[in-house]
Short mmCIF file of C-alpha atoms and ligand atoms in Angstrom, two decimals:
data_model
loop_
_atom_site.label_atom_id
_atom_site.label_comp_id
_atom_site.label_asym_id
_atom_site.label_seq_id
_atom_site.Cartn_x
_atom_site.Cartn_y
_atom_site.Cartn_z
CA UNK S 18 1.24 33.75 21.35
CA UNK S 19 2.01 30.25 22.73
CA UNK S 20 4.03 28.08 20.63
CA UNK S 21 1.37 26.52 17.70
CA UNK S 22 2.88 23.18 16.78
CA UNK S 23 2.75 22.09 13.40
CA UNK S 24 0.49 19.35 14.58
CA UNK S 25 -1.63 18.47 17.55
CA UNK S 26 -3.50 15.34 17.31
CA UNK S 27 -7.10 15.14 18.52
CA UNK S 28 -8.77 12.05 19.47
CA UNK S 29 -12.70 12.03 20.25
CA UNK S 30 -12.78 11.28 24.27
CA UNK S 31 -14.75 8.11 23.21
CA UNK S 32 -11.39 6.18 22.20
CA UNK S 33 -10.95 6.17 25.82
CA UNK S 34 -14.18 3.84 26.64
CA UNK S 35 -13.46 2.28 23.58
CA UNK S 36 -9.51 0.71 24.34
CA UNK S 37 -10.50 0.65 27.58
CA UNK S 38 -13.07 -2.32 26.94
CA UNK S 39 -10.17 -3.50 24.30
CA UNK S 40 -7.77 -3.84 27.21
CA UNK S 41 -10.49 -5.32 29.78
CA UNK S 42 -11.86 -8.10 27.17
CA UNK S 43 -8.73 -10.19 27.46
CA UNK S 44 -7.73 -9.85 23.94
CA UNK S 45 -5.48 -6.72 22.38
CA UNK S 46 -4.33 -7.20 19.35
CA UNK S 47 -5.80 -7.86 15.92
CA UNK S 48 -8.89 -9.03 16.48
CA UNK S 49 -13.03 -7.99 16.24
CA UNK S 50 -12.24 -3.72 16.64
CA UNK S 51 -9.80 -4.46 13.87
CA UNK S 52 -12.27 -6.00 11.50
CA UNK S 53 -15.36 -3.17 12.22
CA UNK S 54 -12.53 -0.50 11.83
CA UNK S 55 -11.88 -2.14 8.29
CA UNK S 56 -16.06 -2.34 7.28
CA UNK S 57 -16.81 0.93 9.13
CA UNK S 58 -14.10 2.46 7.12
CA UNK S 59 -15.24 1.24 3.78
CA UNK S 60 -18.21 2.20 4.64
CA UNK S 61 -17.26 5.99 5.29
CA UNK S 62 -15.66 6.19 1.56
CA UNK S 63 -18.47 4.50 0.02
CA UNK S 64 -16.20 1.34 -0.92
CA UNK S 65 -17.07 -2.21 -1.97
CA UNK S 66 -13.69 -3.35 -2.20
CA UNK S 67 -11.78 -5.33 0.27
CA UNK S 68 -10.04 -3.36 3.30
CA UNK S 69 -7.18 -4.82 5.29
CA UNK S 70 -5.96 -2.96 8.00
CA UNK S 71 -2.49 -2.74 8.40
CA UNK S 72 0.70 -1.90 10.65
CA UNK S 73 1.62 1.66 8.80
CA UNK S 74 1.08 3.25 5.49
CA UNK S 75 4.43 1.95 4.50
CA UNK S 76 3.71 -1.41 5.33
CA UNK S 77 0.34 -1.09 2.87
CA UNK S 78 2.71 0.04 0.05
CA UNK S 79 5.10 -2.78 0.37
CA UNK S 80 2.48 -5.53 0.42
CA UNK S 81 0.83 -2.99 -2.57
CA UNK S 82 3.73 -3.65 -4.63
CA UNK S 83 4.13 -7.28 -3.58
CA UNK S 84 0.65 -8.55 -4.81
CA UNK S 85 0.96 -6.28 -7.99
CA UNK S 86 4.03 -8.73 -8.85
CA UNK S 87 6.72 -5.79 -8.62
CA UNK S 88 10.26 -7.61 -8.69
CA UNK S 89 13.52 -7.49 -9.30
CA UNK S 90 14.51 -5.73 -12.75
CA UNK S 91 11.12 -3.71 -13.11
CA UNK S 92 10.86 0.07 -13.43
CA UNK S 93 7.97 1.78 -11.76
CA UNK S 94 7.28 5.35 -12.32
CA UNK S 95 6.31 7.12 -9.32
CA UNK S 96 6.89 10.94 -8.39
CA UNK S 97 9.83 11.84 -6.70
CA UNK S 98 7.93 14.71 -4.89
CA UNK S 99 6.99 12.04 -2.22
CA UNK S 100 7.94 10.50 1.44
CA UNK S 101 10.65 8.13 0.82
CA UNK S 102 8.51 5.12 1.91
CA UNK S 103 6.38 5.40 -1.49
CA UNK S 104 10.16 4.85 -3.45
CA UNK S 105 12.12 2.37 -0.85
CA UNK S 106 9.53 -0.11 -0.65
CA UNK S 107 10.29 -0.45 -4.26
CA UNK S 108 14.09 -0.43 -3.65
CA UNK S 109 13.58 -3.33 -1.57
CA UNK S 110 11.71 -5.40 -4.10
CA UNK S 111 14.71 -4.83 -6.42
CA UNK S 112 12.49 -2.88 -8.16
CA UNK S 113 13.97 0.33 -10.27
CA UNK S 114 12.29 3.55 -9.14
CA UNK S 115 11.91 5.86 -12.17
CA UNK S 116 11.31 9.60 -11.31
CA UNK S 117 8.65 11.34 -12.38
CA UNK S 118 7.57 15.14 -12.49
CA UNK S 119 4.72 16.81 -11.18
CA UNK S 120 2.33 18.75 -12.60
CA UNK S 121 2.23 22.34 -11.41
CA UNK S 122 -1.26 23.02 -11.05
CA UNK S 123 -1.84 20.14 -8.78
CA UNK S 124 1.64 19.37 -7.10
CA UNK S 125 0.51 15.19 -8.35
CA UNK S 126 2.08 13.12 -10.89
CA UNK S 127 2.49 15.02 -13.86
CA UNK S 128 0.72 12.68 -16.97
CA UNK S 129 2.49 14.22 -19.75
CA UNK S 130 6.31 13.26 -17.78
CA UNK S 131 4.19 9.61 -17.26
CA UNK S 132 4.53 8.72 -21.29
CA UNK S 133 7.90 9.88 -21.79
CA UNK S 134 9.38 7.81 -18.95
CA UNK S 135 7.59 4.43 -20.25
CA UNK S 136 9.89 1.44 -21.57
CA UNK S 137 10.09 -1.78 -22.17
CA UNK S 138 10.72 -2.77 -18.63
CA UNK S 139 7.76 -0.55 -17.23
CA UNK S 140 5.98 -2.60 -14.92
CA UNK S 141 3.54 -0.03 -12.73
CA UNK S 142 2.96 3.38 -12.11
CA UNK S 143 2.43 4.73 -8.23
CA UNK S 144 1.00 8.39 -7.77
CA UNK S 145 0.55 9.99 -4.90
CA UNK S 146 -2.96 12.36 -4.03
CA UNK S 147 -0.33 15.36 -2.35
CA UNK S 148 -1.93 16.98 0.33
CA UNK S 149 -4.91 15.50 -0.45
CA UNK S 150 -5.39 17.26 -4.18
CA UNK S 151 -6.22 14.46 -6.15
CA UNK S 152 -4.35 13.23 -9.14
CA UNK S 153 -5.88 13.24 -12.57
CA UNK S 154 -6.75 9.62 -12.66
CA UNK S 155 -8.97 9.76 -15.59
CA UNK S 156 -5.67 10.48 -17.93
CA UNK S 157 -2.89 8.02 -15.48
CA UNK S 158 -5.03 5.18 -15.86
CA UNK S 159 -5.87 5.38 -19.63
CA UNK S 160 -1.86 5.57 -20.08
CA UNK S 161 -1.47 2.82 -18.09
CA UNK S 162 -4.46 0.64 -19.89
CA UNK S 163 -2.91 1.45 -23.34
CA UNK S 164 0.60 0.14 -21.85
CA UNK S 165 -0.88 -2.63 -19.70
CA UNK S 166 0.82 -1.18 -16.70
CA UNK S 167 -0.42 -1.81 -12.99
CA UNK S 168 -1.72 1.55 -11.39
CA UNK S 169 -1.04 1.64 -7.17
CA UNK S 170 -2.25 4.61 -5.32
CA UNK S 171 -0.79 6.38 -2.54
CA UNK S 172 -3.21 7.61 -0.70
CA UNK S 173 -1.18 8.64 2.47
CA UNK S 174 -2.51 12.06 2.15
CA UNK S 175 -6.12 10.97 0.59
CA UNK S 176 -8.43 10.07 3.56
CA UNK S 177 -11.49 11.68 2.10
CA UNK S 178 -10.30 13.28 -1.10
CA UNK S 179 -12.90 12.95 -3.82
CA UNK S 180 -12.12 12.68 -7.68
CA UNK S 181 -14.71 12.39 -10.19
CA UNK S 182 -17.75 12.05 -6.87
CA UNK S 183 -15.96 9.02 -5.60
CA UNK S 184 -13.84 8.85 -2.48
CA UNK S 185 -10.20 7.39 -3.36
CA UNK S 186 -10.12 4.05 -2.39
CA UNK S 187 -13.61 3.00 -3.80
CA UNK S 188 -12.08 2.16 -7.65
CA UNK S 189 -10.20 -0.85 -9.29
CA UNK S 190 -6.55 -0.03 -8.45
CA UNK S 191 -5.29 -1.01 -5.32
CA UNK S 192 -4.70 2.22 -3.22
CA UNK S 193 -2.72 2.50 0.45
CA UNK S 194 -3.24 5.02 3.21
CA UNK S 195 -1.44 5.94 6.49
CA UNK S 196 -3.06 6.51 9.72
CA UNK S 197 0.16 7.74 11.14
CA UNK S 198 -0.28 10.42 13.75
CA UNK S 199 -0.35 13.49 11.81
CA UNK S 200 -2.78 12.46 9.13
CA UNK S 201 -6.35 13.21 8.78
CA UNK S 202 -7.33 10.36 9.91
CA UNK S 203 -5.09 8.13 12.89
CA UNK S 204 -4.43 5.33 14.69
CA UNK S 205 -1.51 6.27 16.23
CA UNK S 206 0.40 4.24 13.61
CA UNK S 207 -1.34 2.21 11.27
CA UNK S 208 -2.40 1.81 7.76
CA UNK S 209 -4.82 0.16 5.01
CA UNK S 210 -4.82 -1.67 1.41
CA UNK S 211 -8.07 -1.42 -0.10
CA UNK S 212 -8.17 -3.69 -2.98
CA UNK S 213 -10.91 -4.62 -5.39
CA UNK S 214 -9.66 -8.04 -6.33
CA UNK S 215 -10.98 -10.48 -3.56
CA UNK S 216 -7.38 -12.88 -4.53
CA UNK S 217 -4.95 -10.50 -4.04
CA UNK S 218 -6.77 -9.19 -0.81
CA UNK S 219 -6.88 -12.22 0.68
CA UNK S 220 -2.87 -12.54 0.02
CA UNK S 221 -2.61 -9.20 0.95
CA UNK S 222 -3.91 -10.20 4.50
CA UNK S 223 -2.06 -13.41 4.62
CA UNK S 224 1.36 -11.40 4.10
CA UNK S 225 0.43 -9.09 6.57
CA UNK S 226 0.66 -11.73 9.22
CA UNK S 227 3.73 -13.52 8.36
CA UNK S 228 2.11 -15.68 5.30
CA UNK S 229 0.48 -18.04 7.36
CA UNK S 230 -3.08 -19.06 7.21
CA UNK S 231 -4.87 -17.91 9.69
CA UNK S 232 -4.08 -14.82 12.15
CA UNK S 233 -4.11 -15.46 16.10
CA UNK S 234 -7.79 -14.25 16.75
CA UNK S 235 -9.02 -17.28 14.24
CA UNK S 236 -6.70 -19.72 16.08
CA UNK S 237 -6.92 -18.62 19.92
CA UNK S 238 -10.31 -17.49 20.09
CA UNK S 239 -13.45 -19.93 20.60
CA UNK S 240 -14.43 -20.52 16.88
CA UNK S 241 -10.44 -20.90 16.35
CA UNK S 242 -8.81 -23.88 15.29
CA UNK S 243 -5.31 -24.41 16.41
CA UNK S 244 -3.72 -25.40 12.95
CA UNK S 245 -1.92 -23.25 10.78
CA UNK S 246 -0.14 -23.50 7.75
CA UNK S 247 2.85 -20.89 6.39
CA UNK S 248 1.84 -20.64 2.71
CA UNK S 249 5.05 -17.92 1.73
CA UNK S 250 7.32 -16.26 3.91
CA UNK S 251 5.36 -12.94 5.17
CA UNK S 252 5.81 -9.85 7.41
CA UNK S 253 4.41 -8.85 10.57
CA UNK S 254 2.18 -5.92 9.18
CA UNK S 255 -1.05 -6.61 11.45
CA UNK S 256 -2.88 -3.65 12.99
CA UNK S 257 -4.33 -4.48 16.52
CA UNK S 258 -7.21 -3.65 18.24
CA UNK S 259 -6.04 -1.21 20.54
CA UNK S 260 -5.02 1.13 17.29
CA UNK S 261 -8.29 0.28 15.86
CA UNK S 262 -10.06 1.61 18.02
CA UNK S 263 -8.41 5.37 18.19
CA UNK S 264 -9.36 5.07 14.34
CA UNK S 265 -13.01 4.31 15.29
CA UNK S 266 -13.23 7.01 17.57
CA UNK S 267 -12.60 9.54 14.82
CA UNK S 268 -14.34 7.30 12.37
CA UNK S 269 -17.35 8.62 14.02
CA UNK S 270 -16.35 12.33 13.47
CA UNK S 271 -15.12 12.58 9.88
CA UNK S 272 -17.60 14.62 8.84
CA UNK S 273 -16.76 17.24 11.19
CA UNK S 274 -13.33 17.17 10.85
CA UNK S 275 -13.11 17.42 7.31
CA UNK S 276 -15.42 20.62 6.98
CA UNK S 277 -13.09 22.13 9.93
CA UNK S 278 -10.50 21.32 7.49
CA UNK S 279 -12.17 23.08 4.75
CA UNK S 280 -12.77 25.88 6.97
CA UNK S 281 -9.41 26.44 7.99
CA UNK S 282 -8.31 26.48 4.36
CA UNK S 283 -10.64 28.74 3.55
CA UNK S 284 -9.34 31.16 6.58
CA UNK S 285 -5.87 30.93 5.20
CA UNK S 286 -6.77 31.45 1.42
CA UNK S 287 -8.52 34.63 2.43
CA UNK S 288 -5.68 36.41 4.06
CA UNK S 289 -2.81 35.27 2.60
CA UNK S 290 -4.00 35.50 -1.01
CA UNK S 291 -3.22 39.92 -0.20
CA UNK S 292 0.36 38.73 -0.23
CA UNK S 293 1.84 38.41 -3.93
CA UNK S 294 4.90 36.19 -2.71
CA UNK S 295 2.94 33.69 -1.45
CA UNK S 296 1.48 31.10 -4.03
CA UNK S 297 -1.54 28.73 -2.13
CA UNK S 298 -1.90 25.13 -3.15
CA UNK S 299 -4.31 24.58 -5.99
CA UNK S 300 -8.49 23.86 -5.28
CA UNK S 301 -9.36 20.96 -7.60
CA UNK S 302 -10.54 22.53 -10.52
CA UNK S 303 -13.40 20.17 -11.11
CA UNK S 304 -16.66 20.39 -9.07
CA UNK S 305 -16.98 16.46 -8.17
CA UNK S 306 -13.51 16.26 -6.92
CA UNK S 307 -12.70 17.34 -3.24
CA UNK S 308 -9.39 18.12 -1.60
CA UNK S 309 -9.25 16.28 1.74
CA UNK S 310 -6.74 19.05 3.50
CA UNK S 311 -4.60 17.24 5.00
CA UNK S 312 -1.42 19.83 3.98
CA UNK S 313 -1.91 22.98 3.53
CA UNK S 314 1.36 23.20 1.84
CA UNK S 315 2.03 27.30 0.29
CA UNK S 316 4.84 28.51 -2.33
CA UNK S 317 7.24 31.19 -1.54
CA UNK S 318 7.87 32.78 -4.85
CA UNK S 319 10.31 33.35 -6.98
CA UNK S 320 10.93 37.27 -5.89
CA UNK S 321 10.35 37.05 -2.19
CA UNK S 322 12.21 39.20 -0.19
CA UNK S 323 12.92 35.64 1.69
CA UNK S 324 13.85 32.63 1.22
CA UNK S 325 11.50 29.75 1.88
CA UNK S 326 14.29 28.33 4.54
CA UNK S 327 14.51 32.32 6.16
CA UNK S 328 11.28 31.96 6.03
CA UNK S 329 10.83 29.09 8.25
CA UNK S 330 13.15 30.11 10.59
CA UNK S 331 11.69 33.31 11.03
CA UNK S 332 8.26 31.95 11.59
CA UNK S 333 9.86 29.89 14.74
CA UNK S 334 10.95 32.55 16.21
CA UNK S 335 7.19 33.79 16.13
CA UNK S 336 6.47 30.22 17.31
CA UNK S 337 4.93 29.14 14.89
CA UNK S 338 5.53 25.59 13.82
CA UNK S 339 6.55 24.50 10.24
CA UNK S 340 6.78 21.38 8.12
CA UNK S 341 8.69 20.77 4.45
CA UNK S 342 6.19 18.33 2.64
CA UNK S 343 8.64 17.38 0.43
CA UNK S 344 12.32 17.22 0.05
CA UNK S 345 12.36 15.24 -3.29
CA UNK S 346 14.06 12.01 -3.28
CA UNK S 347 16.16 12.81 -6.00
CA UNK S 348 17.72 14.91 -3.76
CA UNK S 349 18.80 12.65 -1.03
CA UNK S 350 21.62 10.97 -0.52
CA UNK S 351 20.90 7.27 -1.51
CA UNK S 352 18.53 8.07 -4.67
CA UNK S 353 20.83 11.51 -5.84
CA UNK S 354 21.63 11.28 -9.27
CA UNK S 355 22.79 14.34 -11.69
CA UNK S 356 21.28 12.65 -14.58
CA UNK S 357 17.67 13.06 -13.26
CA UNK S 358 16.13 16.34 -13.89
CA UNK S 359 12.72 17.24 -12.75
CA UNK S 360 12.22 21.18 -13.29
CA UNK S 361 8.87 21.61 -11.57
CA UNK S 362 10.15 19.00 -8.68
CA UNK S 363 12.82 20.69 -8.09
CA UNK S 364 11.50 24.39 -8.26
CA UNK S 365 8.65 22.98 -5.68
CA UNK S 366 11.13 21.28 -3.12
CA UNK S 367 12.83 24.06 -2.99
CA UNK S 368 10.03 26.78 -2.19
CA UNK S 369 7.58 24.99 -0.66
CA UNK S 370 6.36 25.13 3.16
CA UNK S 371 3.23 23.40 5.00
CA UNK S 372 1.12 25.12 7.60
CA UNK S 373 -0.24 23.96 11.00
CA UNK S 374 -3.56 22.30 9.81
CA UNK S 375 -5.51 20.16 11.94
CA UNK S 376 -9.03 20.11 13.55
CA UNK S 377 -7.77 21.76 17.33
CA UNK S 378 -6.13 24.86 15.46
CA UNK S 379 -8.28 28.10 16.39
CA UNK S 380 -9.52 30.85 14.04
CA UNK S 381 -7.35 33.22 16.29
CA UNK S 382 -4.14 30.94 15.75
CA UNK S 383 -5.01 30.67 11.93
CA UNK S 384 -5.43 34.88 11.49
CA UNK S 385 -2.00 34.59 13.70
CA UNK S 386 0.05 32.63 11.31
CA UNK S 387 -1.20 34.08 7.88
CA UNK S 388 -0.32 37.78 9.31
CA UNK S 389 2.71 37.14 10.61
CA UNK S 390 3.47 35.44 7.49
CA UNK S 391 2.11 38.97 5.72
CA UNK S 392 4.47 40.69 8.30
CA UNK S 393 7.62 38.84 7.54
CA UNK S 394 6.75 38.75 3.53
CA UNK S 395 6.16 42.48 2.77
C1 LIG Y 412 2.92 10.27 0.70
C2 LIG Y 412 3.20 9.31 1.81
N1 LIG Y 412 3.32 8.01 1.53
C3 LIG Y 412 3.54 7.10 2.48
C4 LIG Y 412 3.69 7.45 3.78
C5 LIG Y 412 4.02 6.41 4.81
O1 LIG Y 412 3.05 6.26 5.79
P1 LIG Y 412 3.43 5.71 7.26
O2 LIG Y 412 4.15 6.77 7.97
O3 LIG Y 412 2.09 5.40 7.86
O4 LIG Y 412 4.23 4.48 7.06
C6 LIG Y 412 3.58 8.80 4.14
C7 LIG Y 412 3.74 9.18 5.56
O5 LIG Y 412 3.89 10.22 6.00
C8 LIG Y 412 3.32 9.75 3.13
O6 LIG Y 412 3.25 11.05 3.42
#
């Protein structure tokens, strides 16, 4: 078998037509694609909040936090079974990240660790919908009503995830995704607030193009005016038509994609749940919620003949391709701290292992994988 990467990007051959005629028009960065990729993608989760497209998923969290008021001296609870991005945007408000556990069933932000980590100096709590499981937002949002704490969402992993029939992104707390390369849905690089309070959406998109008033297409274009004012010192977080329009492209497919997703899931369930040292990632256990797929992140367990790290070595030299999804960040260097213990973080970071998973991956690759897995794990 031919190496099987842990991720191959597709993008629908209509991105082509569509950057071409970006790159033709005389105009290339943010701009008109920019703007339909923002309503055609509110439109897809079944939003009516505001949308503003953005430079990365990182860059969406750190303008998140900014409009939520997160500063210097405040705590914000947020698991540390994460990327790193979710915690040092907070670092570089000054903000103090606070640690969280996760929940076993679902990998998320465990509630129950939520309440005992609230003080005085609690200012917001970020969760993150892992793998596209989402979190139990029914129970994270009535803590943080009863403690009149700001809710953000990750949603990184979330592009179509459903909790309680709605798509994430479609309620009150503001909620970031990536569209980084790997993720269910790209644009190379890019990412997007989606906020319900028309204020801090419209500071949102002011910061994201170095606080000033008005963004290049509204002062070069015909219907621009040349004046602009810098209202607060911002960043340069703008996402431009050219990476618009590889969104679009698979904007138009997401149906498709997501049942392939489902399907390949599925595939994997079915053979590897023979083998009792592998443990698969959790199926929401609520009808109207939906798992979006974009990890496909298994266990090994506690009596494996192997060692999740053997493990991943010996699946390379099967070439097959493997990702860790997540080393927690109480583990690394800059956040380590022997004070913090997180028991069901740490017993996760240290057995867990994600699959190839993506729309291009073939049945024949997918029976490859889970029985070599079998093979090694036996
Ligand atoms: C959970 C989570 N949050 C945030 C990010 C950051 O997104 P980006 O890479 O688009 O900045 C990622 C990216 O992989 C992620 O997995």
């Amino acid at each position: 078998m031919d190496f099987i990467p842990f991720n191959k990007t597709y993008v629908p051959s209509e991105a082509n037509d569509l950057i071409a005629d970006v790159l033709m028009s005389g105009w290339i960065t943010t701009g008109p694609k920019t703007k339909e990729f923002e309503k055609e993608f509110l439109e897809v989760i079944g939003s009516s909040n505001e949308a503003i497209a953005v430079s990365s998923g990182t860059a969406a969290l750190h303008l998140a936090y900014i409009v939520s008021g997160i500063r210097s001296g405040d705590e914000v609870i947020v698991p540390s079974f994460t990327f790193c991005s979710t915690i040092n945007m907070l670092v570089h408000l000054g903000a103090k990240p606070i640690f969280c556990d996760i929940s076993e069933n679902s990998l998320c932000i465990d509630p129950n660790d939520i309440s005992k980590k609230i003080t005085s100096k609690t200012k917001a709590i970020v969760v993150v919908h892992y793998a596209g499981y989402p979190c139990e937002m029914d129970k994270i949002n009535k803590i943080a009503e009863e403690h009149k704490l700001i809710v953000i969402e990750d949603a990184a992993h979330a592009f179509l995830t459903k909790y309680n029939g709605s798509y994430i992104g479609s309620g009150n707390n503001i909620t970031c995704f990536s569209f980084y390369a790997t993720k269910n849905l790209t644009t190379a690089e890019g990412g997007m607030v989606v906020c319900a309070d028309k204020k801090k959406s419209e500071r949102i998109r002011m910061l994201s193009m170095h606080g000033i008033s008005k963004d290049g297409w509204n002062r070069y274009s015909e219907v621009g005016k040349w004046r602009y004012d810098v209202i607060e010192p911002g960043y340069k977080y703008n996402m431009t038509d050219v990476h618009a329009c590889i969104g679009l492209s698979q904007l138009k497919y997401y149906n498709k994609s997501n049942l392939r997703r489902v399907e390949i899931a599925a595939k994997y369930k079915e053979i590897l749940s023979r083998n009792p040292y592998i443990i698969l990632p959790p199926d929401p256990v609520d009808k109207n919620s939906k798992h979006a797929w974009h990890l496909f992140a298994i266990r090994v367990s506690g009596n494996s003949p192997i060692s999740r790290d053997n493990l991943i070595i010996k699946l390379k030299e099967f070439n097959i391709g493997t990702s860790v999804h997540f080393i927690p960040n109480h583990q690394q260097s800059f956040y380590k701290d022997s004070t913090i213990i997180l028991p069901v973080t740490e017993k996760v970071g240290d057995t867990i292992l994600s699959l190839p998973m993506y729309e291009l991956l073939t049945d024949k690759e997918i029976i490859y994988i889970s029985d070599t897995i079998n093979q090694i794990l036996k």
